[in-house]
């Protein structure tokens, strides 16, 4: 196939690499491209939002397939103009692109087709906006209707600030016609995930989930940007969540588009907020995300040229899916000062070294100058590590970053760190006075390299918090909960009643009964609410038992746990030697001495 790719960012460089890897690609052309894409494709200096210019180029090249990267040409109807001339185009026409081009259209579409989203009001006057704000509580969410290069969503903390934003959009028109209508919607507390899918208008295939990092600085601080990095897969996303996203969001979208007579071939990008395990759709995009594309395309081993061409033929169902899937982490190197003012034209060194050592480098704002590649934009490069695990992918990405330098380079050092340090075990204390036991559990987990979190919640005094914690635990990626409680010790049972995770109860020796009350309360659960009960103050065994559960699915944990137990056994052998000349203990007997 002769393929024409439109766009000039790191996303398009990743697309170019994915297309080049296909045996179906005979020739690859790109307009306008960048210094990185130049090594994979023939570049053409054409304005990609000019439908006539693009069609003329496709005709001159006799392109078999046109792949459109960014949203601007899609919203401008370039895909329609190409299709009219008979070209196969991967990317929706202007009607489908309204899902991204108009928030009002998108929200009403979601409403029409029962796709879960935040309750909202559409306002065209300040009076309407004030009424919509008055019906809500802080934080407020205000969005401009039209495309605003990622700067059209506002989350003000006070009603006064929200009103000022509405006035600026609707009356002062600070974003021009993009703010002629606005959406005011409920704030959704939860965690975000990006879902990319390809569709031919009938079949929808979900790509591995990814997460981007919008803020400029570490710890999600600083101004919003086009995206400073991304990773895939997202460990918190369970198969159950993915299934809900497929059945409640993506399939109804494709069905809804077809019902409304909008043919849609291309990428559906769903920005999703997960609230108590349920996906709510924040926004659609109609193309690959940047930087999500830079991690998702290399992580999923499929023949991308075949996938895009099959979508154009309406035959996506024939493509084998999914392919082999890896983990990938992408770190964006930006010009100092981005997203505000920055200087261009600095020479870049070390790209070749980073590539030789196994990272993939995608270009965005780069250009050829004075015989070398130099900076030519805000986001300059995306450095990507691909590996079997997120940890290794991240290590590779940052190893690549270290090799590359240009003046005033800025990048985040915490891309994917949240995914890696996500706790696996929640330790819930019924009272802050249980802290010494928590320390013992934490020490054992530290020795076993198991990430955990510690919180205090009382089944009697804060029952709602206990129930909410348990209900969210699995969706946050926890694999088990340890509940530490004394006296009537209802905590383990209440947690177990609200979660699908295994709950391990540790009775505490507090009060006048020395912990017997708590032991019986924890052990005597009714059928259907299982809790594993440890002995009184049995914090260490709770940690080891939980580690055994985790070890079933993780070989590293299993190996560390075996080593820990072997070390404990050596301690027993040593203490036995000290007691010689007692006869040797039978081989199978095991005690750690302390509890014997
Ligand atoms: P959008 O342009 O709709 O994707 O919004 C940009 C960002 O604002 C999202 O990625 C979220 O982080 C945040 N956001 C948008 N809508 C909401 C909402 N209803 N509740 C909470 N956060 C939101």
mmCIF file with all atom_site columns, N, CA and C in Angstrom, residues 329-384:
data_model
loop_
_atom_site.group_PDB
_atom_site.id
_atom_site.type_symbol
_atom_site.label_atom_id
_atom_site.label_alt_id
_atom_site.label_comp_id
_atom_site.label_asym_id
_atom_site.label_entity_id
_atom_site.label_seq_id
_atom_site.pdbx_PDB_ins_code
_atom_site.Cartn_x
_atom_site.Cartn_y
_atom_site.Cartn_z
_atom_site.occupancy
_atom_site.B_iso_or_equiv
_atom_site.pdbx_formal_charge
_atom_site.auth_seq_id
_atom_site.auth_comp_id
_atom_site.auth_asym_id
_atom_site.auth_atom_id
_atom_site.pdbx_PDB_model_num
ATOM 1   N N  . UNK A 1 329 ? 6.382  3.160  28.635 1.00 0.00 ? 329 UNK A N  1
ATOM 2   C CA . UNK A 1 329 ? 6.364  4.437  29.357 1.00 0.00 ? 329 UNK A CA 1
ATOM 3   C C  . UNK A 1 329 ? 6.999  5.479  28.439 1.00 0.00 ? 329 UNK A C  1
ATOM 4   N N  . UNK A 1 330 ? 6.338  6.622  28.276 1.00 0.00 ? 330 UNK A N  1
ATOM 5   C CA . UNK A 1 330 ? 6.857  7.689  27.413 1.00 0.00 ? 330 UNK A CA 1
ATOM 6   C C  . UNK A 1 330 ? 7.043  8.971  28.213 1.00 0.00 ? 330 UNK A C  1
ATOM 7   N N  . UNK A 1 331 ? 8.224  9.556  28.120 1.00 0.00 ? 331 UNK A N  1
ATOM 8   C CA . UNK A 1 331 ? 8.524  10.804 28.837 1.00 0.00 ? 331 UNK A CA 1
ATOM 9   C C  . UNK A 1 331 ? 8.719  11.901 27.794 1.00 0.00 ? 331 UNK A C  1
ATOM 10  N N  . UNK A 1 332 ? 7.982  13.000 27.937 1.00 0.00 ? 332 UNK A N  1
ATOM 11  C CA . UNK A 1 332 ? 8.095  14.103 26.982 1.00 0.00 ? 332 UNK A CA 1
ATOM 12  C C  . UNK A 1 332 ? 9.219  15.040 27.425 1.00 0.00 ? 332 UNK A C  1
ATOM 13  N N  . UNK A 1 333 ? 10.122 15.344 26.502 1.00 0.00 ? 333 UNK A N  1
ATOM 14  C CA . UNK A 1 333 ? 11.141 16.360 26.758 1.00 0.00 ? 333 UNK A CA 1
ATOM 15  C C  . UNK A 1 333 ? 10.646 17.655 26.128 1.00 0.00 ? 333 UNK A C  1
ATOM 16  N N  . UNK A 1 334 ? 10.502 18.697 26.947 1.00 0.00 ? 334 UNK A N  1
ATOM 17  C CA . UNK A 1 334 ? 9.933  19.963 26.469 1.00 0.00 ? 334 UNK A CA 1
ATOM 18  C C  . UNK A 1 334 ? 10.970 21.073 26.558 1.00 0.00 ? 334 UNK A C  1
ATOM 19  N N  . UNK A 1 335 ? 10.697 22.147 25.836 1.00 0.00 ? 335 UNK A N  1
ATOM 20  C CA . UNK A 1 335 ? 11.557 23.329 25.915 1.00 0.00 ? 335 UNK A CA 1
ATOM 21  C C  . UNK A 1 335 ? 11.289 24.033 27.245 1.00 0.00 ? 335 UNK A C  1
ATOM 22  N N  . UNK A 1 336 ? 12.338 24.510 27.928 1.00 0.00 ? 336 UNK A N  1
ATOM 23  C CA . UNK A 1 336 ? 12.174 25.246 29.188 1.00 0.00 ? 336 UNK A CA 1
ATOM 24  C C  . UNK A 1 336 ? 11.201 26.399 28.983 1.00 0.00 ? 336 UNK A C  1
ATOM 25  N N  . UNK A 1 337 ? 10.222 26.534 29.881 1.00 0.00 ? 337 UNK A N  1
ATOM 26  C CA . UNK A 1 337 ? 9.234  27.608 29.749 1.00 0.00 ? 337 UNK A CA 1
ATOM 27  C C  . UNK A 1 337 ? 7.898  27.123 29.217 1.00 0.00 ? 337 UNK A C  1
ATOM 28  N N  . UNK A 1 338 ? 7.909  25.994 28.472 1.00 0.00 ? 338 UNK A N  1
ATOM 29  C CA . UNK A 1 338 ? 6.663  25.421 27.958 1.00 0.00 ? 338 UNK A CA 1
ATOM 30  C C  . UNK A 1 338 ? 5.733  25.130 29.134 1.00 0.00 ? 338 UNK A C  1
ATOM 31  N N  . UNK A 1 339 ? 4.427  25.362 29.131 1.00 0.00 ? 339 UNK A N  1
ATOM 32  C CA . UNK A 1 339 ? 3.610  25.719 27.963 1.00 0.00 ? 339 UNK A CA 1
ATOM 33  C C  . UNK A 1 339 ? 3.515  27.223 27.686 1.00 0.00 ? 339 UNK A C  1
ATOM 34  N N  . UNK A 1 340 ? 4.269  28.053 28.442 1.00 0.00 ? 340 UNK A N  1
ATOM 35  C CA . UNK A 1 340 ? 4.241  29.495 28.135 1.00 0.00 ? 340 UNK A CA 1
ATOM 36  C C  . UNK A 1 340 ? 5.318  29.789 27.098 1.00 0.00 ? 340 UNK A C  1
ATOM 37  N N  . UNK A 1 341 ? 6.074  30.853 27.294 1.00 0.00 ? 341 UNK A N  1
ATOM 38  C CA . UNK A 1 341 ? 7.035  31.210 26.243 1.00 0.00 ? 341 UNK A CA 1
ATOM 39  C C  . UNK A 1 341 ? 8.335  30.406 26.387 1.00 0.00 ? 341 UNK A C  1
ATOM 40  N N  . UNK A 1 342 ? 8.926  30.081 25.273 1.00 0.00 ? 342 UNK A N  1
ATOM 41  C CA . UNK A 1 342 ? 10.186 29.330 25.269 1.00 0.00 ? 342 UNK A CA 1
ATOM 42  C C  . UNK A 1 342 ? 10.989 29.719 24.044 1.00 0.00 ? 342 UNK A C  1
ATOM 43  N N  . UNK A 1 343 ? 12.282 29.370 24.067 1.00 0.00 ? 343 UNK A N  1
ATOM 44  C CA . UNK A 1 343 ? 13.163 29.693 22.946 1.00 0.00 ? 343 UNK A CA 1
ATOM 45  C C  . UNK A 1 343 ? 13.355 28.454 22.089 1.00 0.00 ? 343 UNK A C  1
ATOM 46  N N  . UNK A 1 344 ? 13.378 28.636 20.768 1.00 0.00 ? 344 UNK A N  1
ATOM 47  C CA . UNK A 1 344 ? 13.608 27.501 19.846 1.00 0.00 ? 344 UNK A CA 1
ATOM 48  C C  . UNK A 1 344 ? 15.026 27.577 19.287 1.00 0.00 ? 344 UNK A C  1
ATOM 49  N N  . UNK A 1 345 ? 15.422 26.540 18.587 1.00 0.00 ? 345 UNK A N  1
ATOM 50  C CA . UNK A 1 345 ? 16.684 26.579 17.840 1.00 0.00 ? 345 UNK A CA 1
ATOM 51  C C  . UNK A 1 345 ? 17.891 26.041 18.589 1.00 0.00 ? 345 UNK A C  1
ATOM 52  N N  . UNK A 1 346 ? 17.688 25.367 19.742 1.00 0.00 ? 346 UNK A N  1
ATOM 53  C CA . UNK A 1 346 ? 18.833 24.787 20.454 1.00 0.00 ? 346 UNK A CA 1
ATOM 54  C C  . UNK A 1 346 ? 19.178 23.413 19.877 1.00 0.00 ? 346 UNK A C  1
ATOM 55  N N  . UNK A 1 347 ? 20.492 23.147 19.636 1.00 0.00 ? 347 UNK A N  1
ATOM 56  C CA . UNK A 1 347 ? 20.859 21.824 19.110 1.00 0.00 ? 347 UNK A CA 1
ATOM 57  C C  . UNK A 1 347 ? 20.559 20.709 20.130 1.00 0.00 ? 347 UNK A C  1
ATOM 58  N N  . UNK A 1 348 ? 20.142 19.544 19.608 1.00 0.00 ? 348 UNK A N  1
ATOM 59  C CA . UNK A 1 348 ? 19.809 18.398 20.473 1.00 0.00 ? 348 UNK A CA 1
ATOM 60  C C  . UNK A 1 348 ? 20.884 17.341 20.283 1.00 0.00 ? 348 UNK A C  1
ATOM 61  N N  . UNK A 1 349 ? 21.423 16.805 21.393 1.00 0.00 ? 349 UNK A N  1
ATOM 62  C CA . UNK A 1 349 ? 22.424 15.744 21.244 1.00 0.00 ? 349 UNK A CA 1
ATOM 63  C C  . UNK A 1 349 ? 21.962 14.476 21.962 1.00 0.00 ? 349 UNK A C  1
ATOM 64  N N  . UNK A 1 350 ? 22.490 13.351 21.534 1.00 0.00 ? 350 UNK A N  1
ATOM 65  C CA . UNK A 1 350 ? 22.298 12.090 22.260 1.00 0.00 ? 350 UNK A CA 1
ATOM 66  C C  . UNK A 1 350 ? 21.137 11.235 21.799 1.00 0.00 ? 350 UNK A C  1
ATOM 67  N N  . UNK A 1 351 ? 20.354 11.691 20.809 1.00 0.00 ? 351 UNK A N  1
ATOM 68  C CA . UNK A 1 351 ? 19.210 10.880 20.366 1.00 0.00 ? 351 UNK A CA 1
ATOM 69  C C  . UNK A 1 351 ? 19.697 9.519  19.868 1.00 0.00 ? 351 UNK A C  1
ATOM 70  N N  . UNK A 1 352 ? 20.790 9.546  19.085 1.00 0.00 ? 352 UNK A N  1
ATOM 71  C CA . UNK A 1 352 ? 21.300 8.285  18.526 1.00 0.00 ? 352 UNK A CA 1
ATOM 72  C C  . UNK A 1 352 ? 21.777 7.340  19.627 1.00 0.00 ? 352 UNK A C  1
ATOM 73  N N  . UNK A 1 353 ? 22.403 7.906  20.685 1.00 0.00 ? 353 UNK A N  1
ATOM 74  C CA . UNK A 1 353 ? 22.889 7.054  21.782 1.00 0.00 ? 353 UNK A CA 1
ATOM 75  C C  . UNK A 1 353 ? 21.686 6.400  22.471 1.00 0.00 ? 353 UNK A C  1
ATOM 76  N N  . UNK A 1 354 ? 20.661 7.209  22.760 1.00 0.00 ? 354 UNK A N  1
ATOM 77  C CA . UNK A 1 354 ? 19.464 6.676  23.429 1.00 0.00 ? 354 UNK A CA 1
ATOM 78  C C  . UNK A 1 354 ? 18.841 5.563  22.588 1.00 0.00 ? 354 UNK A C  1
ATOM 79  N N  . UNK A 1 355 ? 18.787 5.770  21.280 1.00 0.00 ? 355 UNK A N  1
ATOM 80  C CA . UNK A 1 355 ? 18.175 4.760  20.404 1.00 0.00 ? 355 UNK A CA 1
ATOM 81  C C  . UNK A 1 355 ? 19.009 3.484  20.351 1.00 0.00 ? 355 UNK A C  1
ATOM 82  N N  . UNK A 1 356 ? 20.329 3.660  20.307 1.00 0.00 ? 356 UNK A N  1
ATOM 83  C CA . UNK A 1 356 ? 21.207 2.480  20.274 1.00 0.00 ? 356 UNK A CA 1
ATOM 84  C C  . UNK A 1 356 ? 21.030 1.640  21.531 1.00 0.00 ? 356 UNK A C  1
ATOM 85  N N  . UNK A 1 357 ? 20.731 2.314  22.645 1.00 0.00 ? 357 UNK A N  1
ATOM 86  C CA . UNK A 1 357 ? 20.622 1.576  23.912 1.00 0.00 ? 357 UNK A CA 1
ATOM 87  C C  . UNK A 1 357 ? 19.207 1.068  24.189 1.00 0.00 ? 357 UNK A C  1
ATOM 88  N N  . UNK A 1 358 ? 18.349 1.140  23.181 1.00 0.00 ? 358 UNK A N  1
ATOM 89  C CA . UNK A 1 358 ? 17.073 0.439  23.317 1.00 0.00 ? 358 UNK A CA 1
ATOM 90  C C  . UNK A 1 358 ? 15.850 1.291  23.610 1.00 0.00 ? 358 UNK A C  1
ATOM 91  N N  . UNK A 1 359 ? 15.979 2.628  23.610 1.00 0.00 ? 359 UNK A N  1
ATOM 92  C CA . UNK A 1 359 ? 14.754 3.427  23.751 1.00 0.00 ? 359 UNK A CA 1
ATOM 93  C C  . UNK A 1 359 ? 14.323 3.890  22.370 1.00 0.00 ? 359 UNK A C  1
ATOM 94  N N  . UNK A 1 360 ? 13.035 4.193  22.271 1.00 0.00 ? 360 UNK A N  1
ATOM 95  C CA . UNK A 1 360 ? 12.501 4.721  21.031 1.00 0.00 ? 360 UNK A CA 1
ATOM 96  C C  . UNK A 1 360 ? 12.286 6.209  21.239 1.00 0.00 ? 360 UNK A C  1
ATOM 97  N N  . UNK A 1 361 ? 12.730 7.017  20.276 1.00 0.00 ? 361 UNK A N  1
ATOM 98  C CA . UNK A 1 361 ? 12.586 8.465  20.422 1.00 0.00 ? 361 UNK A CA 1
ATOM 99  C C  . UNK A 1 361 ? 11.681 8.984  19.311 1.00 0.00 ? 361 UNK A C  1
ATOM 100 N N  . UNK A 1 362 ? 10.541 9.563  19.705 1.00 0.00 ? 362 UNK A N  1
ATOM 101 C CA . UNK A 1 362 ? 9.620  10.151 18.734 1.00 0.00 ? 362 UNK A CA 1
ATOM 102 C C  . UNK A 1 362 ? 9.771  11.670 18.751 1.00 0.00 ? 362 UNK A C  1
ATOM 103 N N  . UNK A 1 363 ? 9.873  12.245 17.551 1.00 0.00 ? 363 UNK A N  1
ATOM 104 C CA . UNK A 1 363 ? 10.070 13.693 17.441 1.00 0.00 ? 363 UNK A CA 1
ATOM 105 C C  . UNK A 1 363 ? 8.727  14.424 17.384 1.00 0.00 ? 363 UNK A C  1
ATOM 106 N N  . UNK A 1 364 ? 8.710  15.639 17.959 1.00 0.00 ? 364 UNK A N  1
ATOM 107 C CA . UNK A 1 364 ? 7.549  16.532 17.802 1.00 0.00 ? 364 UNK A CA 1
ATOM 108 C C  . UNK A 1 364 ? 8.082  17.879 17.316 1.00 0.00 ? 364 UNK A C  1
ATOM 109 N N  . UNK A 1 365 ? 8.452  18.758 18.233 1.00 0.00 ? 365 UNK A N  1
ATOM 110 C CA . UNK A 1 365 ? 8.971  20.065 17.834 1.00 0.00 ? 365 UNK A CA 1
ATOM 111 C C  . UNK A 1 365 ? 10.452 19.999 17.577 1.00 0.00 ? 365 UNK A C  1
ATOM 112 N N  . UNK A 1 366 ? 10.815 19.417 16.425 1.00 0.00 ? 366 UNK A N  1
ATOM 113 C CA . UNK A 1 366 ? 12.228 19.375 16.033 1.00 0.00 ? 366 UNK A CA 1
ATOM 114 C C  . UNK A 1 366 ? 12.347 19.847 14.585 1.00 0.00 ? 366 UNK A C  1
ATOM 115 N N  . UNK A 1 367 ? 13.540 20.299 14.211 1.00 0.00 ? 367 UNK A N  1
ATOM 116 C CA . UNK A 1 367 ? 13.783 20.695 12.816 1.00 0.00 ? 367 UNK A CA 1
ATOM 117 C C  . UNK A 1 367 ? 15.259 20.478 12.519 1.00 0.00 ? 367 UNK A C  1
ATOM 118 N N  . UNK A 1 368 ? 15.595 20.397 11.226 1.00 0.00 ? 368 UNK A N  1
ATOM 119 C CA . UNK A 1 368 ? 17.008 20.321 10.844 1.00 0.00 ? 368 UNK A CA 1
ATOM 120 C C  . UNK A 1 368 ? 17.558 21.739 10.781 1.00 0.00 ? 368 UNK A C  1
ATOM 121 N N  . UNK A 1 369 ? 18.660 21.980 11.475 1.00 0.00 ? 369 UNK A N  1
ATOM 122 C CA . UNK A 1 369 ? 19.288 23.294 11.374 1.00 0.00 ? 369 UNK A CA 1
ATOM 123 C C  . UNK A 1 369 ? 20.776 23.111 11.489 1.00 0.00 ? 369 UNK A C  1
ATOM 124 N N  . UNK A 1 370 ? 21.564 23.851 10.775 1.00 0.00 ? 370 UNK A N  1
ATOM 125 C CA . UNK A 1 370 ? 23.037 23.780 10.845 1.00 0.00 ? 370 UNK A CA 1
ATOM 126 C C  . UNK A 1 370 ? 23.578 22.351 10.930 1.00 0.00 ? 370 UNK A C  1
ATOM 127 N N  . UNK A 1 371 ? 23.005 21.468 10.152 1.00 0.00 ? 371 UNK A N  1
ATOM 128 C CA . UNK A 1 371 ? 23.535 20.100 10.086 1.00 0.00 ? 371 UNK A CA 1
ATOM 129 C C  . UNK A 1 371 ? 23.133 19.218 11.254 1.00 0.00 ? 371 UNK A C  1
ATOM 130 N N  . UNK A 1 372 ? 22.388 19.756 12.217 1.00 0.00 ? 372 UNK A N  1
ATOM 131 C CA . UNK A 1 372 ? 21.989 18.936 13.369 1.00 0.00 ? 372 UNK A CA 1
ATOM 132 C C  . UNK A 1 372 ? 20.499 19.123 13.620 1.00 0.00 ? 372 UNK A C  1
ATOM 133 N N  . UNK A 1 373 ? 19.940 18.187 14.390 1.00 0.00 ? 373 UNK A N  1
ATOM 134 C CA . UNK A 1 373 ? 18.536 18.352 14.757 1.00 0.00 ? 373 UNK A CA 1
ATOM 135 C C  . UNK A 1 373 ? 18.463 19.353 15.910 1.00 0.00 ? 373 UNK A C  1
ATOM 136 N N  . UNK A 1 374 ? 17.530 20.316 15.795 1.00 0.00 ? 374 UNK A N  1
ATOM 137 C CA . UNK A 1 374 ? 17.405 21.294 16.881 1.00 0.00 ? 374 UNK A CA 1
ATOM 138 C C  . UNK A 1 374 ? 15.961 21.460 17.320 1.00 0.00 ? 374 UNK A C  1
ATOM 139 N N  . UNK A 1 375 ? 15.780 22.119 18.464 1.00 0.00 ? 375 UNK A N  1
ATOM 140 C CA . UNK A 1 375 ? 14.434 22.296 19.018 1.00 0.00 ? 375 UNK A CA 1
ATOM 141 C C  . UNK A 1 375 ? 13.650 23.286 18.150 1.00 0.00 ? 375 UNK A C  1
ATOM 142 N N  . UNK A 1 376 ? 12.355 22.986 17.970 1.00 0.00 ? 376 UNK A N  1
ATOM 143 C CA . UNK A 1 376 ? 11.540 23.850 17.124 1.00 0.00 ? 376 UNK A CA 1
ATOM 144 C C  . UNK A 1 376 ? 10.106 23.957 17.656 1.00 0.00 ? 376 UNK A C  1
ATOM 145 N N  . UNK A 1 377 ? 9.903  23.602 18.937 1.00 0.00 ? 377 UNK A N  1
ATOM 146 C CA . UNK A 1 377 ? 8.546  23.683 19.479 1.00 0.00 ? 377 UNK A CA 1
ATOM 147 C C  . UNK A 1 377 ? 8.563  23.488 20.984 1.00 0.00 ? 377 UNK A C  1
ATOM 148 N N  . UNK A 1 378 ? 7.377  23.472 21.583 1.00 0.00 ? 378 UNK A N  1
ATOM 149 C CA . UNK A 1 378 ? 7.244  23.328 23.033 1.00 0.00 ? 378 UNK A CA 1
ATOM 150 C C  . UNK A 1 378 ? 7.560  21.917 23.473 1.00 0.00 ? 378 UNK A C  1
ATOM 151 N N  . UNK A 1 379 ? 6.762  20.968 22.951 1.00 0.00 ? 379 UNK A N  1
ATOM 152 C CA . UNK A 1 379 ? 7.092  19.566 23.232 1.00 0.00 ? 379 UNK A CA 1
ATOM 153 C C  . UNK A 1 379 ? 8.043  19.114 22.137 1.00 0.00 ? 379 UNK A C  1
ATOM 154 N N  . UNK A 1 380 ? 9.229  18.692 22.511 1.00 0.00 ? 380 UNK A N  1
ATOM 155 C CA . UNK A 1 380 ? 10.291 18.454 21.527 1.00 0.00 ? 380 UNK A CA 1
ATOM 156 C C  . UNK A 1 380 ? 10.371 16.974 21.145 1.00 0.00 ? 380 UNK A C  1
ATOM 157 N N  . UNK A 1 381 ? 10.438 16.093 22.145 1.00 0.00 ? 381 UNK A N  1
ATOM 158 C CA . UNK A 1 381 ? 10.596 14.650 21.890 1.00 0.00 ? 381 UNK A CA 1
ATOM 159 C C  . UNK A 1 381 ? 9.750  13.867 22.886 1.00 0.00 ? 381 UNK A C  1
ATOM 160 N N  . UNK A 1 382 ? 9.359  12.649 22.518 1.00 0.00 ? 382 UNK A N  1
ATOM 161 C CA . UNK A 1 382 ? 8.845  11.699 23.513 1.00 0.00 ? 382 UNK A CA 1
ATOM 162 C C  . UNK A 1 382 ? 9.804  10.513 23.524 1.00 0.00 ? 382 UNK A C  1
ATOM 163 N N  . UNK A 1 383 ? 10.358 10.221 24.710 1.00 0.00 ? 383 UNK A N  1
ATOM 164 C CA . UNK A 1 383 ? 11.320 9.133  24.840 1.00 0.00 ? 383 UNK A CA 1
ATOM 165 C C  . UNK A 1 383 ? 10.582 7.942  25.448 1.00 0.00 ? 383 UNK A C  1
ATOM 166 N N  . UNK A 1 384 ? 10.567 6.820  24.722 1.00 0.00 ? 384 UNK A N  1
ATOM 167 C CA . UNK A 1 384 ? 9.703  5.700  25.115 1.00 0.00 ? 384 UNK A CA 1
ATOM 168 C C  . UNK A 1 384 ? 10.521 4.449  25.424 1.00 0.00 ? 384 UNK A C  1
#
